[in-house]
Amino acid sequence: MNLPETILVIDDEVQIRRLLEITLSSNGFKISEAGTGREGLVSAATHHPALIILDLGLPDIDGIETLKKIREWYQKPIIILSVKNSEDDIINALDNGANDYLTKPFKTGELLARIRVALRQNQGSEVDPILTFGTLTIDLANHIARKNEEILKLTSTEFSLLALLAKNSGRVLTHQSILKEIWGFGYIGQTQILRVFVAQLRKKIEDDPAKPKLLITESGIGYRFHE
Amino acid sequence: MDFKDNRPDPDELLASLKLEEEKSKRGKLKIFFGMCAGVGKTYTMLQTAHAEKLKGCDIIIGYVETHNRKETADLADGFELIPRKTYQYKSTTVSEMDLDAIIARKPRIVLVDELAHTNAPGSRHAKRYQDVLEILDNGINVYTTVNVQHLESRSDTVAQITGIIVRETLPDEIFENADEIEVIDLTPDELMQRLSDGKVYTPERSKEAIESFFRKGNITALREMALRIVADRVDKQLHEYMQLKRIKGPWKSGLHLLVAVSHTQQSAKLLRWAKNLSYTMGADLQAIYVETSYRPDLKESEQLNKNITLSRQLGIKFRFVTNSDMVKAIVDFAQKENITHIIIGKPRVRNLLTLLRLGNFVNRLIRYSGNIDVYILGSDLQSKDKFREKVSLPSFTSNIRQYFTASLIIIVTAIICFSIKEFIGYQVVSFALLFVVSTLAFFFGTGPILLSASLSALIWDFFFIPPPYTLHVDRPEDMLMLIMFFIIALLSGVLTSRIKRQEMKIRIREERTNALYQLTRELSTANGIDEVISIAKNDIRKYFNLNCRILLKNEDNKLDYPTQKDTTFTISKNDMSVAIWTFQHSVKAGKHTDTLPSAKYTFYPLKGNQMNLGVIAIQHEIIFTQGEEQFWEAFISQISGKFEREYLRGMAKQAFILNESDKLYKTLFNSISHELRIPVATIMGASDSLLTTQHTDEIRNELSYEIFKASKRLNRLIENLLNMSRLESGRITPRFDWCDIHDLINKVTESLQDELKLFSLHIVIPDDMPFVKIDFGLMEQVLYNLIYNATQYASTSTNLRIKAFYDNGIMTLQVMDRGPGFPAKEISLIFNKFYRVEGSKAGGTGLGLSIAKGFTEAHKGTITVENRQNGGAKFTIKIPTEIPQEELKGITTNK
């Protein structure tokens, strides 16, 4: 990975683009910019960026539409950058193929972390069968999780949930996508079940279940497993 | 020194100014006035029009009758002509002036011949002058022609002179208010010459006309009358002019005449005479009718209605007063209205009784009227007529059954008396019968009473007075008693029935007053236009037994075709046009009126004090009597008043909202501009320092942290403003989803960890706390604001408690601090937008708590605050919520 990877920023605000350019290039990325959805589409096709940062409020084409159009052929990660108070839009974007999201105003450190997670997961490299998060280790092959070297008593559903979150660590998963993945289509909308299992899981894996550090709630969107 | 000398009477000045103003908006009316047909009015009118046309004036013919006179027809040729409207009325085709076409064409001047013309049935207005008034209302000037005999107040005199009764009359008011009058005068000889030349009528008709109407004597009299009228008018104009220009003059100011009118034909004459008098005196004139216990019969009611119509046509204000004492009513009214002269007709003497009563009337009027002059006008009806009229005894309106029942009761009483006459004696029988007759009078009309009085007298005479079974009376004292019996029975019967009638009148009045009271009461509690409509409809059905339909104006001040269907009261397109006319002119129209009488319903305007609100349509077969009409008008004026209040309240509410938002705007600017400037100043200052000065790493870090902190503060403010605007716009709809309270509190305390570091935080959540259904994002914001507030005002290292529990369908969240609490008198205000406790430290907009309140209320919950016993504040949020059902609990425990 000596070649700097290109990141395409589609945002109509010059100032935001400028900020991202400075931050990202100083972190070893190459930047291409687009101010409108149309420009963004063209730029994505010509530059083949390794990752796209997309603002949902674009002047010409609706952000979601832009996302769908890009996703028709583009396989690499897309991170949504959006203003707050638009949970529905964010969920909609995530359901339509966005990998992650960040609300404005954002901390650049957080953005860089999201970008790294997204790029790493996209590398397609074999997922290590044993994942380690501080004192927690998860053995995906043998369906075993250990906390402080002690084997945790997990039900099979609890383990599936833990495994799904851990495999996607650092990335947000919406309530509905988790429900679909673990319980199946019939359970979409049954968020109370998910809450029950998250609460149980936290009791088992967290040091202090009242102050979770691993299984983090994303208000109104879903859950994120700490990287 | 009298400084008033040069000042015009303010009342009159105001009146003349008002008249001026009214006139300037309207079109001007010019009348070509002549003494009779054939003087050349139409011809002169056309000539004048030609002159105007040459000056480039837009002038057209609306309606001109050339009477086949060639010269006139030639003159008329040069003008644009609005074709007459022909339409089918019943089986005949009629053609009339096309009013709507003229208004639509909107010329500067329109010529309309024969102002006094009566329109064919089916036209909008009964009379052409009403058409002309409407044209004038539309700002179009009108030239028209009038003959002297058509003036309402002169028609009597004309009939006397010529022997011809004029049917097409014109209200004097129209003539008096004309802007310009041009007299077309010919000497009688010239006119006769023109007639015999065949310039007026065809030769055959001329001959006939000369013999019957155009006699020299007639013409001279008519000519004098016409010239007199115009001369009077010039006089009056001069007077007005002097008044306006404050020229000192010999005018009398403040003469007010009152003419007392009855339901007789004589009163019509009285009205005309009074009008003439007021005209020459330059005084204003009102007419009064006093409703007493006397009940006019059908013919008299009709005459009364005619008199009222006449007085309106003559431009006399008609007042209607109810009082059993006619003299008192007139004098009271006169004193109240500053009347200077009362005019009455000489009372008609119909019999001895009325002579006494009415003679008394004149005497009393003169006695009580004090310094008011009283004019008594002679009656010239032939005296034969007076006595032919029926005796003023109450009418026999009782039905057959009443006669039968009364006779039966008398006979039964007589039979009972007959069986016991041995014990009581025949004299006592007379008292028994008398008693029965008087009692009957309470229940029956005058007829049955007269019958029972006579019957009982006969029975007593025949069966009881010795010698029995003969009508013969032996003893003179018995004879005397019989006569007295008959008179007493008769009198008591008649008097009782009169009392009863009076009582009925009072009862009707009471009922009406009561109905009005009921209506007012119901309306006062009504809320909203729809409720007012339904109350109005109900009460009109209740008190008038009528169905009605109320059409209200829309926001553009127009009358809409009602969208709601009402099967009992369908309004056709035709009816709608009448409704719109009524609304625009605020005069009643439709059935039983002069305007568009062919309509199915009668439309009354709903007039408020300041505006027209709509119309009310009713369907009634019988014309309202005067009293009913007055009652009806009082009724709908109550309703209109209420509509107006509702309407004004709506406007006031809007104004209030505007005002409030204005206030909000100002506060927003005051408080927000400060809150925005501080962080912006920090960011600018710090970043500028970073850009321009070489700092050590330590200072650079510090400055960067300051920038970060200021941006956070700015962000918080923007969040709050956005949330506030979401609340204000009412676009908050919570997305309810299951939520773990631990999760919620943890999320908030985490984002506030910097602030909370300085406090000792206690979170109390019971183990069995269920999941609750709330909007996570909104409640996060609520809790954030409450806790952030606490960290800002409580001193550091004090306790901060957050408590959550669930009980019986209600989730409770509490935030408790040990800060200063709130001043008792301000505690109720702290949730208000932009409210900040007096003397609180700088920073903060007063938005946080009001947002917390708004979001809580969006959850249908409540938020309260109280001061804690040992200091500090306690916020309590209560939200009704559902919790997961049993089966889910099964999942939880199933491990």
PDB file of C-alpha atoms in Angstrom, chain B residues 33 136 228 620:
ATOM      1  CA  PHE B  33     -87.690  67.227 -16.022  1.00  0.00           C
ATOM      2  CA  LEU B 136     -75.096  54.705 -10.396  1.00  0.00           C
ATOM      3  CA  ARG B 228     -92.381  75.324  -8.346  1.00  0.00           C
ATOM      4  CA  HIS B 620     -91.793  31.663   3.621  1.00  0.00           C
TER       5      HIS B 620
END
